[in-house]
mmCIF file with all atom_site columns, C-alpha atoms in Angstrom:
data_model
loop_
_atom_site.group_PDB
_atom_site.id
_atom_site.type_symbol
_atom_site.label_atom_id
_atom_site.label_alt_id
_atom_site.label_comp_id
_atom_site.label_asym_id
_atom_site.label_entity_id
_atom_site.label_seq_id
_atom_site.pdbx_PDB_ins_code
_atom_site.Cartn_x
_atom_site.Cartn_y
_atom_site.Cartn_z
_atom_site.occupancy
_atom_site.B_iso_or_equiv
_atom_site.pdbx_formal_charge
_atom_site.auth_seq_id
_atom_site.auth_comp_id
_atom_site.auth_asym_id
_atom_site.auth_atom_id
_atom_site.pdbx_PDB_model_num
ATOM 1   C CA . MET A 1 1   ? 32.903  15.644  -1.121  1.00 0.00 ? 1   MET A CA 1
ATOM 2   C CA . GLY A 1 2   ? 34.107  17.624  1.852   1.00 0.00 ? 2   GLY A CA 1
ATOM 3   C CA . PRO A 1 3   ? 33.731  16.855  5.544   1.00 0.00 ? 3   PRO A CA 1
ATOM 4   C CA . LEU A 1 4   ? 31.103  14.474  6.895   1.00 0.00 ? 4   LEU A CA 1
ATOM 5   C CA . VAL A 1 5   ? 28.069  16.340  8.250   1.00 0.00 ? 5   VAL A CA 1
ATOM 6   C CA . SER A 1 6   ? 25.990  13.482  9.681   1.00 0.00 ? 6   SER A CA 1
ATOM 7   C CA . THR A 1 7   ? 25.169  9.798   9.414   1.00 0.00 ? 7   THR A CA 1
ATOM 8   C CA . HIS A 1 8   ? 21.628  8.410   9.098   1.00 0.00 ? 8   HIS A CA 1
ATOM 9   C CA . PRO A 1 9   ? 21.138  4.687   9.782   1.00 0.00 ? 9   PRO A CA 1
ATOM 10  C CA . VAL A 1 10  ? 17.904  3.108   8.611   1.00 0.00 ? 10  VAL A CA 1
ATOM 11  C CA . GLY A 1 11  ? 15.991  1.773   11.597  1.00 0.00 ? 11  GLY A CA 1
ATOM 12  C CA . LEU A 1 12  ? 14.871  -1.852  11.213  1.00 0.00 ? 12  LEU A CA 1
ATOM 13  C CA . LYS A 1 13  ? 13.590  -2.500  14.759  1.00 0.00 ? 13  LYS A CA 1
ATOM 14  C CA . ARG A 1 14  ? 10.742  -0.006  14.417  1.00 0.00 ? 14  ARG A CA 1
ATOM 15  C CA . ARG A 1 15  ? 9.289   -1.890  11.450  1.00 0.00 ? 15  ARG A CA 1
ATOM 16  C CA . ARG A 1 16  ? 8.514   -5.157  13.238  1.00 0.00 ? 16  ARG A CA 1
ATOM 17  C CA . PRO A 1 17  ? 5.968   -3.806  15.793  1.00 0.00 ? 17  PRO A CA 1
ATOM 18  C CA . LEU A 1 18  ? 4.161   -1.916  13.043  1.00 0.00 ? 18  LEU A CA 1
ATOM 19  C CA . GLY A 1 19  ? 4.206   -5.006  10.843  1.00 0.00 ? 19  GLY A CA 1
ATOM 20  C CA . LEU A 1 20  ? 2.744   -7.202  13.591  1.00 0.00 ? 20  LEU A CA 1
ATOM 21  C CA . ALA A 1 21  ? 0.038   -4.627  14.292  1.00 0.00 ? 21  ALA A CA 1
ATOM 22  C CA . ALA A 1 22  ? -0.813  -4.591  10.581  1.00 0.00 ? 22  ALA A CA 1
ATOM 23  C CA . VAL A 1 23  ? -1.010  -8.411  10.555  1.00 0.00 ? 23  VAL A CA 1
ATOM 24  C CA . ALA A 1 24  ? -3.427  -8.347  13.498  1.00 0.00 ? 24  ALA A CA 1
ATOM 25  C CA . MET A 1 25  ? -5.616  -5.771  11.758  1.00 0.00 ? 25  MET A CA 1
ATOM 26  C CA . ALA A 1 26  ? -5.608  -7.798  8.528   1.00 0.00 ? 26  ALA A CA 1
ATOM 27  C CA . LEU A 1 27  ? -6.624  -10.999 10.341  1.00 0.00 ? 27  LEU A CA 1
ATOM 28  C CA . ILE A 1 28  ? -9.446  -9.290  12.228  1.00 0.00 ? 28  ILE A CA 1
ATOM 29  C CA . SER A 1 29  ? -10.727 -7.665  9.035   1.00 0.00 ? 29  SER A CA 1
ATOM 30  C CA . ALA A 1 30  ? -10.597 -10.966 7.145   1.00 0.00 ? 30  ALA A CA 1
ATOM 31  C CA . LEU A 1 31  ? -12.507 -12.683 9.971   1.00 0.00 ? 31  LEU A CA 1
ATOM 32  C CA . LEU A 1 32  ? -15.248 -10.040 9.831   1.00 0.00 ? 32  LEU A CA 1
ATOM 33  C CA . LEU A 1 33  ? -15.581 -10.500 6.069   1.00 0.00 ? 33  LEU A CA 1
ATOM 34  C CA . VAL A 1 34  ? -15.904 -14.264 6.486   1.00 0.00 ? 34  VAL A CA 1
ATOM 35  C CA . LEU A 1 35  ? -18.514 -13.831 9.234   1.00 0.00 ? 35  LEU A CA 1
ATOM 36  C CA . MET A 1 36  ? -20.612 -11.751 6.854   1.00 0.00 ? 36  MET A CA 1
ATOM 37  C CA . PHE A 1 37  ? -21.390 -14.927 4.872   1.00 0.00 ? 37  PHE A CA 1
ATOM 38  C CA . PHE A 1 38  ? -22.272 -17.060 7.901   1.00 0.00 ? 38  PHE A CA 1
ATOM 39  C CA . ILE A 1 39  ? -24.460 -14.814 10.057  1.00 0.00 ? 39  ILE A CA 1
ATOM 40  C CA . ASP A 1 40  ? -27.919 -13.468 9.373   1.00 0.00 ? 40  ASP A CA 1
ATOM 41  C CA . LEU A 1 41  ? -28.920 -10.129 10.889  1.00 0.00 ? 41  LEU A CA 1
ATOM 42  C CA . ASN A 1 42  ? -31.734 -9.338  8.467   1.00 0.00 ? 42  ASN A CA 1
ATOM 43  C CA . GLY A 1 43  ? -29.350 -7.715  6.046   1.00 0.00 ? 43  GLY A CA 1
ATOM 44  C CA . PHE A 1 44  ? -27.342 -5.709  8.556   1.00 0.00 ? 44  PHE A CA 1
ATOM 45  C CA . GLN A 1 45  ? -24.515 -8.246  8.336   1.00 0.00 ? 45  GLN A CA 1
ATOM 46  C CA . TYR A 1 46  ? -23.618 -6.611  5.014   1.00 0.00 ? 46  TYR A CA 1
ATOM 47  C CA . VAL A 1 47  ? -22.217 -3.668  6.967   1.00 0.00 ? 47  VAL A CA 1
ATOM 48  C CA . LEU A 1 48  ? -19.195 -5.924  7.560   1.00 0.00 ? 48  LEU A CA 1
ATOM 49  C CA . VAL A 1 49  ? -18.232 -5.351  3.922   1.00 0.00 ? 49  VAL A CA 1
ATOM 50  C CA . PHE A 1 50  ? -16.488 -2.200  5.147   1.00 0.00 ? 50  PHE A CA 1
ATOM 51  C CA . ALA A 1 51  ? -13.911 -4.455  6.829   1.00 0.00 ? 51  ALA A CA 1
ATOM 52  C CA . ALA A 1 52  ? -12.416 -4.747  3.334   1.00 0.00 ? 52  ALA A CA 1
ATOM 53  C CA . TYR A 1 53  ? -10.949 -1.257  3.728   1.00 0.00 ? 53  TYR A CA 1
ATOM 54  C CA . PRO A 1 54  ? -8.601  -1.995  6.671   1.00 0.00 ? 54  PRO A CA 1
ATOM 55  C CA . LEU A 1 55  ? -7.810  -5.370  5.075   1.00 0.00 ? 55  LEU A CA 1
ATOM 56  C CA . LEU A 1 56  ? -6.670  -3.759  1.815   1.00 0.00 ? 56  LEU A CA 1
ATOM 57  C CA . ILE A 1 57  ? -4.612  -1.185  3.724   1.00 0.00 ? 57  ILE A CA 1
ATOM 58  C CA . SER A 1 58  ? -3.060  -3.400  6.406   1.00 0.00 ? 58  SER A CA 1
ATOM 59  C CA . THR A 1 59  ? -2.034  -6.311  4.150   1.00 0.00 ? 59  THR A CA 1
ATOM 60  C CA . PRO A 1 60  ? 0.538   -4.436  2.030   1.00 0.00 ? 60  PRO A CA 1
ATOM 61  C CA . ILE A 1 61  ? 1.781   -2.626  5.150   1.00 0.00 ? 61  ILE A CA 1
ATOM 62  C CA . ALA A 1 62  ? 2.371   -5.961  6.890   1.00 0.00 ? 62  ALA A CA 1
ATOM 63  C CA . ILE A 1 63  ? 4.231   -7.357  3.877   1.00 0.00 ? 63  ILE A CA 1
ATOM 64  C CA . THR A 1 64  ? 6.391   -4.244  3.587   1.00 0.00 ? 64  THR A CA 1
ATOM 65  C CA . MET A 1 65  ? 7.238   -4.010  7.276   1.00 0.00 ? 65  MET A CA 1
ATOM 66  C CA . LEU A 1 66  ? 7.992   -7.693  7.890   1.00 0.00 ? 66  LEU A CA 1
ATOM 67  C CA . ARG A 1 67  ? 9.970   -8.630  4.801   1.00 0.00 ? 67  ARG A CA 1
ATOM 68  C CA . PRO A 1 68  ? 13.714  -9.132  5.437   1.00 0.00 ? 68  PRO A CA 1
ATOM 69  C CA . ARG A 1 69  ? 15.829  -6.018  4.966   1.00 0.00 ? 69  ARG A CA 1
ATOM 70  C CA . VAL A 1 70  ? 19.567  -5.410  4.706   1.00 0.00 ? 70  VAL A CA 1
ATOM 71  C CA . PRO A 1 71  ? 21.040  -2.838  7.150   1.00 0.00 ? 71  PRO A CA 1
ATOM 72  C CA . GLN A 1 72  ? 21.915  0.404   5.434   1.00 0.00 ? 72  GLN A CA 1
ATOM 73  C CA . THR A 1 73  ? 23.159  3.888   6.301   1.00 0.00 ? 73  THR A CA 1
ATOM 74  C CA . PHE A 1 74  ? 23.130  7.258   4.562   1.00 0.00 ? 74  PHE A CA 1
ATOM 75  C CA . GLU A 1 75  ? 26.055  9.656   5.015   1.00 0.00 ? 75  GLU A CA 1
ATOM 76  C CA . LEU A 1 76  ? 25.500  13.356  4.462   1.00 0.00 ? 76  LEU A CA 1
ATOM 77  C CA . TYR A 1 77  ? 28.540  15.394  3.355   1.00 0.00 ? 77  TYR A CA 1
ATOM 78  C CA . GLU A 1 78  ? 28.898  19.072  2.605   1.00 0.00 ? 78  GLU A CA 1
ATOM 79  C CA . GLY A 1 79  ? 29.377  18.225  -1.043  1.00 0.00 ? 79  GLY A CA 1
ATOM 80  C CA . GLY A 1 80  ? 27.105  15.246  -1.533  1.00 0.00 ? 80  GLY A CA 1
ATOM 81  C CA . LEU A 1 81  ? 25.520  12.031  -0.296  1.00 0.00 ? 81  LEU A CA 1
ATOM 82  C CA . ALA A 1 82  ? 26.787  8.484   0.313   1.00 0.00 ? 82  ALA A CA 1
ATOM 83  C CA . HIS A 1 83  ? 24.848  5.241   0.746   1.00 0.00 ? 83  HIS A CA 1
ATOM 84  C CA . VAL A 1 84  ? 26.218  2.147   2.500   1.00 0.00 ? 84  VAL A CA 1
ATOM 85  C CA . ARG A 1 85  ? 24.236  -1.073  2.059   1.00 0.00 ? 85  ARG A CA 1
ATOM 86  C CA . ASP A 1 86  ? 25.401  -4.623  2.786   1.00 0.00 ? 86  ASP A CA 1
ATOM 87  C CA . GLY A 1 87  ? 29.034  -3.529  2.793   1.00 0.00 ? 87  GLY A CA 1
ATOM 88  C CA . ARG A 1 88  ? 28.747  -1.709  -0.540  1.00 0.00 ? 88  ARG A CA 1
ATOM 89  C CA . ARG A 1 89  ? 29.421  2.009   -0.444  1.00 0.00 ? 89  ARG A CA 1
ATOM 90  C CA . ARG A 1 90  ? 28.346  4.472   -3.143  1.00 0.00 ? 90  ARG A CA 1
ATOM 91  C CA . GLU A 1 91  ? 28.719  8.238   -3.134  1.00 0.00 ? 91  GLU A CA 1
ATOM 92  C CA . TRP A 1 92  ? 27.580  11.132  -5.311  1.00 0.00 ? 92  TRP A CA 1
ATOM 93  C CA . THR A 1 93  ? 28.107  14.882  -5.348  1.00 0.00 ? 93  THR A CA 1
ATOM 94  C CA . TRP A 1 94  ? 25.142  17.250  -5.414  1.00 0.00 ? 94  TRP A CA 1
ATOM 95  C CA . GLU A 1 95  ? 25.898  17.966  -9.079  1.00 0.00 ? 95  GLU A CA 1
ATOM 96  C CA . GLN A 1 96  ? 25.245  14.300  -9.893  1.00 0.00 ? 96  GLN A CA 1
ATOM 97  C CA . VAL A 1 97  ? 21.640  14.410  -8.631  1.00 0.00 ? 97  VAL A CA 1
ATOM 98  C CA . ARG A 1 98  ? 19.302  14.318  -11.639 1.00 0.00 ? 98  ARG A CA 1
ATOM 99  C CA . ALA A 1 99  ? 15.806  13.736  -10.239 1.00 0.00 ? 99  ALA A CA 1
ATOM 100 C CA . ILE A 1 100 ? 14.033  13.758  -6.879  1.00 0.00 ? 100 ILE A CA 1
ATOM 101 C CA . ASP A 1 101 ? 10.585  12.514  -5.889  1.00 0.00 ? 101 ASP A CA 1
ATOM 102 C CA . VAL A 1 102 ? 9.474   13.515  -2.400  1.00 0.00 ? 102 VAL A CA 1
ATOM 103 C CA . LEU A 1 103 ? 6.225   12.509  -0.716  1.00 0.00 ? 103 LEU A CA 1
ATOM 104 C CA . GLN A 1 104 ? 5.467   14.002  2.675   1.00 0.00 ? 104 GLN A CA 1
ATOM 105 C CA . ASN A 1 105 ? 2.709   14.512  5.208   1.00 0.00 ? 105 ASN A CA 1
ATOM 106 C CA . GLY A 1 106 ? 3.082   18.062  6.451   1.00 0.00 ? 106 GLY A CA 1
ATOM 107 C CA . PRO A 1 107 ? 6.276   20.153  6.504   1.00 0.00 ? 107 PRO A CA 1
ATOM 108 C CA . ILE A 1 108 ? 9.656   18.447  6.383   1.00 0.00 ? 108 ILE A CA 1
ATOM 109 C CA . SER A 1 109 ? 11.143  18.187  9.878   1.00 0.00 ? 109 SER A CA 1
ATOM 110 C CA . ARG A 1 110 ? 14.499  17.028  11.142  1.00 0.00 ? 110 ARG A CA 1
ATOM 111 C CA . SER A 1 111 ? 13.039  13.699  12.231  1.00 0.00 ? 111 SER A CA 1
ATOM 112 C CA . GLY A 1 112 ? 11.678  13.094  8.732   1.00 0.00 ? 112 GLY A CA 1
ATOM 113 C CA . ALA A 1 113 ? 8.414   11.535  9.893   1.00 0.00 ? 113 ALA A CA 1
ATOM 114 C CA . GLY A 1 114 ? 6.162   10.892  6.909   1.00 0.00 ? 114 GLY A CA 1
ATOM 115 C CA . ILE A 1 115 ? 8.887   11.448  4.304   1.00 0.00 ? 115 ILE A CA 1
ATOM 116 C CA . ASP A 1 116 ? 9.302   9.082   1.364   1.00 0.00 ? 116 ASP A CA 1
ATOM 117 C CA . CYS A 1 117 ? 12.077  10.310  -0.929  1.00 0.00 ? 117 CYS A CA 1
ATOM 118 C CA . THR A 1 118 ? 13.564  8.691   -4.047  1.00 0.00 ? 118 THR A CA 1
ATOM 119 C CA . VAL A 1 119 ? 16.671  10.104  -5.736  1.00 0.00 ? 119 VAL A CA 1
ATOM 120 C CA . ARG A 1 120 ? 18.161  9.298   -9.158  1.00 0.00 ? 120 ARG A CA 1
ATOM 121 C CA . PHE A 1 121 ? 21.762  10.154  -10.027 1.00 0.00 ? 121 PHE A CA 1
ATOM 122 C CA . ASP A 1 122 ? 23.518  10.703  -13.351 1.00 0.00 ? 122 ASP A CA 1
ATOM 123 C CA . ASP A 1 123 ? 24.965  7.159   -13.311 1.00 0.00 ? 123 ASP A CA 1
ATOM 124 C CA . GLY A 1 124 ? 21.455  5.703   -13.266 1.00 0.00 ? 124 GLY A CA 1
ATOM 125 C CA . GLU A 1 125 ? 21.580  4.612   -9.613  1.00 0.00 ? 125 GLU A CA 1
ATOM 126 C CA . VAL A 1 126 ? 18.422  5.157   -7.560  1.00 0.00 ? 126 VAL A CA 1
ATOM 127 C CA . VAL A 1 127 ? 18.229  5.316   -3.756  1.00 0.00 ? 127 VAL A CA 1
ATOM 128 C CA . ARG A 1 128 ? 15.249  5.744   -1.478  1.00 0.00 ? 128 ARG A CA 1
ATOM 129 C CA . PHE A 1 129 ? 14.902  6.826   2.134   1.00 0.00 ? 129 PHE A CA 1
ATOM 130 C CA . ASP A 1 130 ? 11.830  7.346   4.304   1.00 0.00 ? 130 ASP A CA 1
ATOM 131 C CA . GLY A 1 131 ? 10.749  8.180   7.830   1.00 0.00 ? 131 GLY A CA 1
ATOM 132 C CA . PHE A 1 132 ? 12.453  5.040   9.169   1.00 0.00 ? 132 PHE A CA 1
ATOM 133 C CA . THR A 1 133 ? 15.791  6.652   8.303   1.00 0.00 ? 133 THR A CA 1
ATOM 134 C CA . GLU A 1 134 ? 17.148  8.526   11.323  1.00 0.00 ? 134 GLU A CA 1
ATOM 135 C CA . ASN A 1 135 ? 16.718  12.295  10.856  1.00 0.00 ? 135 ASN A CA 1
ATOM 136 C CA . ALA A 1 136 ? 15.608  11.788  7.258   1.00 0.00 ? 136 ALA A CA 1
ATOM 137 C CA . GLY A 1 137 ? 14.374  15.375  7.147   1.00 0.00 ? 137 GLY A CA 1
ATOM 138 C CA . GLU A 1 138 ? 17.967  16.566  7.286   1.00 0.00 ? 138 GLU A CA 1
ATOM 139 C CA . ILE A 1 139 ? 18.804  14.661  4.101   1.00 0.00 ? 139 ILE A CA 1
ATOM 140 C CA . ALA A 1 140 ? 15.662  15.938  2.364   1.00 0.00 ? 140 ALA A CA 1
ATOM 141 C CA . GLY A 1 141 ? 16.493  19.484  3.428   1.00 0.00 ? 141 GLY A CA 1
ATOM 142 C CA . ALA A 1 142 ? 20.030  19.213  2.014   1.00 0.00 ? 142 ALA A CA 1
ATOM 143 C CA . LEU A 1 143 ? 18.668  17.892  -1.284  1.00 0.00 ? 143 LEU A CA 1
ATOM 144 C CA . GLY A 1 144 ? 16.230  20.790  -1.412  1.00 0.00 ? 144 GLY A CA 1
ATOM 145 C CA . ASP A 1 145 ? 19.006  23.319  -0.739  1.00 0.00 ? 145 ASP A CA 1
ATOM 146 C CA . HIS A 1 146 ? 21.506  21.947  -3.261  1.00 0.00 ? 146 HIS A CA 1
ATOM 147 C CA . CYS A 1 147 ? 19.337  20.263  -5.918  1.00 0.00 ? 147 CYS A CA 1
ATOM 148 C CA . ALA A 1 148 ? 16.242  22.418  -6.371  1.00 0.00 ? 148 ALA A CA 1
ATOM 149 C CA . GLU A 1 149 ? 16.169  21.887  -10.142 1.00 0.00 ? 149 GLU A CA 1
ATOM 150 C CA . ALA A 1 150 ? 16.269  18.095  -9.798  1.00 0.00 ? 150 ALA A CA 1
ATOM 151 C CA . ALA A 1 151 ? 13.160  18.233  -7.600  1.00 0.00 ? 151 ALA A CA 1
ATOM 152 C CA . ARG A 1 152 ? 11.161  19.213  -10.704 1.00 0.00 ? 152 ARG A CA 1
ATOM 153 C CA . VAL A 1 153 ? 12.123  16.026  -12.581 1.00 0.00 ? 153 VAL A CA 1
ATOM 154 C CA . PRO A 1 154 ? 10.311  12.703  -11.946 1.00 0.00 ? 154 PRO A CA 1
ATOM 155 C CA . VAL A 1 155 ? 12.622  9.864   -10.933 1.00 0.00 ? 155 VAL A CA 1
ATOM 156 C CA . ARG A 1 156 ? 10.746  7.242   -12.946 1.00 0.00 ? 156 ARG A CA 1
ATOM 157 C CA . PRO A 1 157 ? 8.497   8.872   -15.591 1.00 0.00 ? 157 PRO A CA 1
ATOM 158 C CA . GLN A 1 158 ? 6.985   5.501   -16.579 1.00 0.00 ? 158 GLN A CA 1
ATOM 159 C CA . ARG A 1 159 ? 5.472   5.158   -13.104 1.00 0.00 ? 159 ARG A CA 1
ATOM 160 C CA . LEU A 1 160 ? 3.171   8.073   -13.822 1.00 0.00 ? 160 LEU A CA 1
ATOM 161 C CA . GLY A 1 161 ? 1.393   6.127   -16.561 1.00 0.00 ? 161 GLY A CA 1
ATOM 162 C CA . ARG A 1 162 ? 1.028   3.059   -14.345 1.00 0.00 ? 162 ARG A CA 1
ATOM 163 C CA . LEU A 1 163 ? -0.313  5.138   -11.473 1.00 0.00 ? 163 LEU A CA 1
ATOM 164 C CA . VAL A 1 164 ? -2.848  6.859   -13.718 1.00 0.00 ? 164 VAL A CA 1
ATOM 165 C CA . THR A 1 165 ? -3.942  3.459   -15.059 1.00 0.00 ? 165 THR A CA 1
ATOM 166 C CA . VAL A 1 166 ? -4.403  1.972   -11.581 1.00 0.00 ? 166 VAL A CA 1
ATOM 167 C CA . LEU A 1 167 ? -6.254  4.987   -10.192 1.00 0.00 ? 167 LEU A CA 1
ATOM 168 C CA . GLY A 1 168 ? -8.408  5.206   -13.314 1.00 0.00 ? 168 GLY A CA 1
ATOM 169 C CA . GLY A 1 169 ? -9.250  1.505   -13.054 1.00 0.00 ? 169 GLY A CA 1
ATOM 170 C CA . ILE A 1 170 ? -10.265 1.830   -9.400  1.00 0.00 ? 170 ILE A CA 1
ATOM 171 C CA . THR A 1 171 ? -12.401 4.873   -10.182 1.00 0.00 ? 171 THR A CA 1
ATOM 172 C CA . VAL A 1 172 ? -14.185 3.290   -13.143 1.00 0.00 ? 172 VAL A CA 1
ATOM 173 C CA . GLY A 1 173 ? -14.534 -0.127  -11.483 1.00 0.00 ? 173 GLY A CA 1
ATOM 174 C CA . GLY A 1 174 ? -15.880 1.266   -8.216  1.00 0.00 ? 174 GLY A CA 1
ATOM 175 C CA . ALA A 1 175 ? -18.271 3.615   -9.978  1.00 0.00 ? 175 ALA A CA 1
ATOM 176 C CA . GLY A 1 176 ? -19.451 0.815   -12.268 1.00 0.00 ? 176 GLY A CA 1
ATOM 177 C CA . VAL A 1 177 ? -20.229 -1.644  -9.460  1.00 0.00 ? 177 VAL A CA 1
ATOM 178 C CA . ALA A 1 178 ? -21.909 1.093   -7.412  1.00 0.00 ? 178 ALA A CA 1
ATOM 179 C CA . THR A 1 179 ? -24.070 2.065   -10.389 1.00 0.00 ? 179 THR A CA 1
ATOM 180 C CA . TRP A 1 180 ? -25.070 -1.550  -10.980 1.00 0.00 ? 180 TRP A CA 1
ATOM 181 C CA . ALA A 1 181 ? -25.996 -1.999  -7.309  1.00 0.00 ? 181 ALA A CA 1
ATOM 182 C CA . ILE A 1 182 ? -28.067 1.195   -7.246  1.00 0.00 ? 182 ILE A CA 1
ATOM 183 C CA . LEU A 1 183 ? -29.949 0.268   -10.446 1.00 0.00 ? 183 LEU A CA 1
ATOM 184 C CA . THR A 1 184 ? -30.591 -3.246  -9.122  1.00 0.00 ? 184 THR A CA 1
ATOM 185 C CA . VAL A 1 185 ? -32.121 -2.119  -5.804  1.00 0.00 ? 185 VAL A CA 1
ATOM 186 C CA . PRO A 1 186 ? -35.566 -1.158  -7.272  1.00 0.00 ? 186 PRO A CA 1
ATOM 187 C CA . HIS A 1 187 ? -35.893 -4.609  -8.848  1.00 0.00 ? 187 HIS A CA 1
ATOM 188 C CA . THR A 1 188 ? -34.996 -6.478  -5.645  1.00 0.00 ? 188 THR A CA 1
ATOM 189 C CA . ALA A 1 189 ? -37.441 -7.651  -2.981  1.00 0.00 ? 189 ALA A CA 1
ATOM 190 C CA . GLU A 1 190 ? -37.466 -5.543  0.160   1.00 0.00 ? 190 GLU A CA 1
ATOM 191 C CA . GLY A 1 191 ? -35.340 -6.751  3.029   1.00 0.00 ? 191 GLY A CA 1
ATOM 192 C CA . GLY A 1 192 ? -31.764 -7.848  3.479   1.00 0.00 ? 192 GLY A CA 1
ATOM 193 C CA . ASP A 1 193 ? -30.921 -8.061  -0.210  1.00 0.00 ? 193 ASP A CA 1
ATOM 194 C CA . GLN A 1 194 ? -31.807 -4.425  -0.778  1.00 0.00 ? 194 GLN A CA 1
ATOM 195 C CA . PHE A 1 195 ? -29.797 -3.397  2.252   1.00 0.00 ? 195 PHE A CA 1
ATOM 196 C CA . GLY A 1 196 ? -26.874 -5.490  1.074   1.00 0.00 ? 196 GLY A CA 1
ATOM 197 C CA . LEU A 1 197 ? -26.913 -3.876  -2.361  1.00 0.00 ? 197 LEU A CA 1
ATOM 198 C CA . ALA A 1 198 ? -27.025 -0.445  -0.732  1.00 0.00 ? 198 ALA A CA 1
ATOM 199 C CA . MET A 1 199 ? -23.978 -1.308  1.410   1.00 0.00 ? 199 MET A CA 1
ATOM 200 C CA . LEU A 1 200 ? -22.168 -2.615  -1.670  1.00 0.00 ? 200 LEU A CA 1
ATOM 201 C CA . ALA A 1 201 ? -22.886 0.648   -3.492  1.00 0.00 ? 201 ALA A CA 1
ATOM 202 C CA . VAL A 1 202 ? -21.562 2.743   -0.609  1.00 0.00 ? 202 VAL A CA 1
ATOM 203 C CA . ALA A 1 203 ? -18.522 0.504   -0.188  1.00 0.00 ? 203 ALA A CA 1
ATOM 204 C CA . CYS A 1 204 ? -17.636 0.967   -3.879  1.00 0.00 ? 204 CYS A CA 1
ATOM 205 C CA . VAL A 1 205 ? -18.379 4.688   -4.050  1.00 0.00 ? 205 VAL A CA 1
ATOM 206 C CA . VAL A 1 206 ? -15.905 5.556   -1.280  1.00 0.00 ? 206 VAL A CA 1
ATOM 207 C CA . PRO A 1 207 ? -12.739 4.146   -2.963  1.00 0.00 ? 207 PRO A CA 1
ATOM 208 C CA . ALA A 1 208 ? -13.964 5.437   -6.336  1.00 0.00 ? 208 ALA A CA 1
ATOM 209 C CA . VAL A 1 209 ? -14.199 8.988   -4.999  1.00 0.00 ? 209 VAL A CA 1
ATOM 210 C CA . ILE A 1 210 ? -10.854 8.754   -3.200  1.00 0.00 ? 210 ILE A CA 1
ATOM 211 C CA . SER A 1 211 ? -9.099  7.374   -6.288  1.00 0.00 ? 211 SER A CA 1
ATOM 212 C CA . LEU A 1 212 ? -10.682 10.091  -8.445  1.00 0.00 ? 212 LEU A CA 1
ATOM 213 C CA . ILE A 1 213 ? -9.334  12.786  -6.129  1.00 0.00 ? 213 ILE A CA 1
ATOM 214 C CA . LEU A 1 214 ? -5.883  11.175  -6.196  1.00 0.00 ? 214 LEU A CA 1
ATOM 215 C CA . LEU A 1 215 ? -6.048  10.851  -9.993  1.00 0.00 ? 215 LEU A CA 1
ATOM 216 C CA . ILE A 1 216 ? -6.844  14.553  -10.393 1.00 0.00 ? 216 ILE A CA 1
ATOM 217 C CA . SER A 1 217 ? -4.033  15.429  -7.984  1.00 0.00 ? 217 SER A CA 1
ATOM 218 C CA . VAL A 1 218 ? -1.521  13.288  -9.904  1.00 0.00 ? 218 VAL A CA 1
ATOM 219 C CA . LEU A 1 219 ? -2.515  14.766  -13.260 1.00 0.00 ? 219 LEU A CA 1
ATOM 220 C CA . VAL A 1 220 ? -2.352  18.335  -11.957 1.00 0.00 ? 220 VAL A CA 1
ATOM 221 C CA . HIS A 1 221 ? 1.050   17.690  -10.388 1.00 0.00 ? 221 HIS A CA 1
ATOM 222 C CA . ALA A 1 222 ? 2.351   16.141  -13.623 1.00 0.00 ? 222 ALA A CA 1
ATOM 223 C CA . ARG A 1 223 ? 1.449   19.253  -15.616 1.00 0.00 ? 223 ARG A CA 1
ATOM 224 C CA . ARG A 1 224 ? 3.480   21.560  -13.388 1.00 0.00 ? 224 ARG A CA 1
#
């Protein structure tokens, strides 16, 4: 595959502080949700329902960051890519790359912050690297230079259907609960219950709108 260009170890130490921070956020959010059922502020306690948002976000982050991981390194060559994980080494030429999925926040940089890239090769092997990989942007840039056609092919086509199903379920479920809460408000006595229903409606509308936007984005991207 030609001479070695660079090596890119996957950083494990950076994950633990982020994981602990996510655990702290999840615990605080859960405590606020529990307090909502034990305090009475004339209905204003229902505002604490919004603590569900950081709880839903921080919990999977904590699980992902703190789960045990095996040290691994990517090696970038002029003619291809190698992956070393737990003593097992695999290598592929650029011609063996069949599909690439890249998610990024902003332009790809050398540091690779925000990158989440999955690559499938002609032997069926799939590897993934993200911003925790040292200089991940350099690997993504090399893939873009040598494998532009593969970037138009989804790595796992079946995931698209699952993603559409999940986003569609969130959109319909959130919109349905919000609609029920709004229609119930006129038939509820004035006071805390009305306020609580209003907060429930708002809390459900927000994820429904976000998931709808993501669903439209996914469908538009899939048609390209």
